[in-house]
Amino acid sequence: MLEFTAPSFYVATDGDDAWSGTLPATSADKTDGPFKTLDRARLAVRALKPHDPTDNTATIRHLQRFDVIVEIRGGVYRLDKTVAFDVEDSAHWYKRVVYKAHGDEKPVFTSACPIEGWRPTAEPVNAAAAGKVWEADLPDAVGLCTSMFDGAGLLPRSRSELFFPGPENSHESVQAREPLPPTGNPNIDELDDNAKRRYVFRYPEGFIKNWDNLRDVELYSRPRSSTMNLLPLSYVDESTRTACVSVHGTVPFSSFGRKPTVAVENRIEYISGEGQWAVDTLKKKVYLWPRTSGPRASGSGAQPIGVYAPTLKELIRVEGVGDTVGSNDAPASGIMFRGLTFTCAKRDTWTTRDASMQHDWGMLDKADALVRFKNARRCGVEDCVFTLSGGSGIRFDNYAQHCFVIGCELSYLGQSGVDILGYGPGTKDVNMQNSVINNVIHDLGLLYHHGNGVNIFQSGENRIAHNHIYNMPRVAICLNGVRYQYYSNPALREQREFGKCMRWNEIELPVFKWEDVIKYTHSRNNLIEYNNVEHCLKMLSDGSSINASGCGPGNIFRRNYVHHIYSAPGEGLAGAVRTDDDQLDTYLVENVIAHTNCAAYEFKRQNYFNNNIIYDVDPDRMMAYTTKWGMPGRGSFEKNIYIDIFGDSYVFGNIYELAEASTMIIDNNMYFRYTGDRCVPRSDHHFYKVWGRADRRLPLDEDLDVLRNIGHDTSSTYGVDPLLVDPANDDFRLSENSPARAMGIVSLDIRQTGPQGKYKRK
């Protein structure tokens, strides 16, 4: 009988990589003890072999019952290079290789580099900052500094006031689209006018100069409500007040919503408040107005303390072998991290080589996360913390199967929480069946405001469940792919957004209809359930807290509690949940949507919204509907409970277009309205509001007849109380005598949402 115990190694800040690593602490004679670095432990695991190479079958079968454990003692581990795991570090003969915290100790991995030696600066600053700005030498290890921290968290980089990207600093001048002067760069000057305006813009007097360290200066741009850009400046002509960026924006510079949308970042003259900073890599200086109040302030009128900047883009990388043109992938497998804290990595900066997903919400196959799994199987993190970093928390790139994020907290990150990003559209479909469960995800998108809590692109059959996601500048859970119209436009092939990510050699062209692209659209059959989502759309809009766009069929959003969604005012169309352009056969069932200032549900094309409870939503609309991307087909809106507590809100849709969609099912819904003190029911039928062409509008009391004439809402009820247990206090269960039960409507309990079991304490 084989005798075997699982091998264990130890890592400690006071260890030594020359020791055996088999002891949890230094021996009494100080000749042996734990390793000092994670990388040395990785090599020790790699060296493990089956005990009896002549009996491989029996030995391996026996070893597969055990985990290899690497226990990491508490303390701060500063990394000067990424710890890279590959196929040889996989759990070849064991069940898993687990890198975990020792007991209740708290190991912290970081690339933070302290910035010290502060002194008052002699550089010119604005009047408000006079006598308050300090300078220090920028450590060589930091390089181009795009994020900086102190004991209270992320420090804000200096930024000018917002301005219109036009010659006279006005909305009208932007709209006039005056011709732009040449930049001297033929690659840009030869572009058509619209494409050129992704690079070139006018600026008002005094905002930009042809600074010596122009490469350090970035442009903050908000060209749309759904995205924002940080773009490096490359050219300035002060005589014409024209500037150019080296990496183009998502769309041409504009004044979205008739508001100024552009600002200059990272110049000392724009330091105007506490915590603001700038760097000059030519002078190798960093400038800071330290915080003087609040928790762990970085200064109190004296020399700044506790200031640091990241040196790495990723702390941990697990990368197998990917076959980008075939099917001979060799993923790294069975590697997991448990109970560790990861913090302080660099923010991503865009390059001309990047390929992006929808609206530049993220770049594909990019080193911009604290922990990154690329071409991995059965790998993941559990009970870990990801916080205070310039980029994202976790990425699963290209090939990723049966990977997981369980019981983690992700907070105060510059971009997204969890990115699950497969290959662009084509026949290669190897990112699937991953899990994001029982996590707390909050306060993300601090630098790239379009950062998502969980971002899925071209990946299917994943389960995103029991997460609590809140305080998001835009979307909590985003499923996206490439929209239909991009397949048939060869001019877009070199475009960063969509074009560069598509595997054109695998796509059969021409494409005539949406059904032709389904086989290339791999964000399908994802299950998004039991998530508690709140306080999203705080900075950007034109989306929702849970959003699907350009995905394949079969995605299910069920039993989620989506609430307190207060969209930033003036930011464009928004909904609590949304099936966006080119989104078909998505199922939104048994969700509770409550307390929003935007539409409960925005839908386009053929999707299914059934057995949901909508309570206390935008008084102007419960549901937004458009046929811009086609008629709804066999979609449905059934067995929903809509409770209006304002007394004047409506199902908001274009009744005439709905009337044309006779194949769509709208029926067996309950519409109930309170007025006055919110306890007096109204039983009228005025729940529909027509929008669109003014000459086609009907009086409200005729709207219902328009739909009923083609069979819609013939069995729905109006003014019948569904008898929820206590909706005013967020108990949306059906009481035992609720008439909704007789209609086949399922009772919903929001206590089942969010982290469960041992994770509920979070």
Coordinates of C-alpha atoms in Angstrom, one line a residue, residues 655 659 685 688 698-714 718:
I655 CA -47.4 51.6 -28.8
A659 CA -48.8 46.9 -32.2
H685 CA -55.8 51.5 -17.2
Y688 CA -49.1 53.1 -21.3
L698 CA -53.3 58.8 -28.8
P699 CA -55.0 59.9 -25.6
L700 CA -53.8 57.7 -22.8
D701 CA -57.2 56.0 -22.3
E702 CA -57.0 54.6 -25.8
D703 CA -53.5 53.1 -25.5
L704 CA -54.6 49.9 -23.9
D705 CA -57.2 49.3 -26.6
V706 CA -54.5 49.6 -29.3
L707 CA -52.7 46.7 -27.7
R708 CA -55.7 44.6 -26.8
N709 CA -56.9 44.7 -30.4
I710 CA -54.0 42.5 -31.4
G711 CA -54.1 40.3 -28.3
H712 CA -51.8 42.0 -25.9
D713 CA -52.5 42.3 -22.1
T714 CA -56.0 40.8 -22.5
Y718 CA -55.3 46.6 -13.3

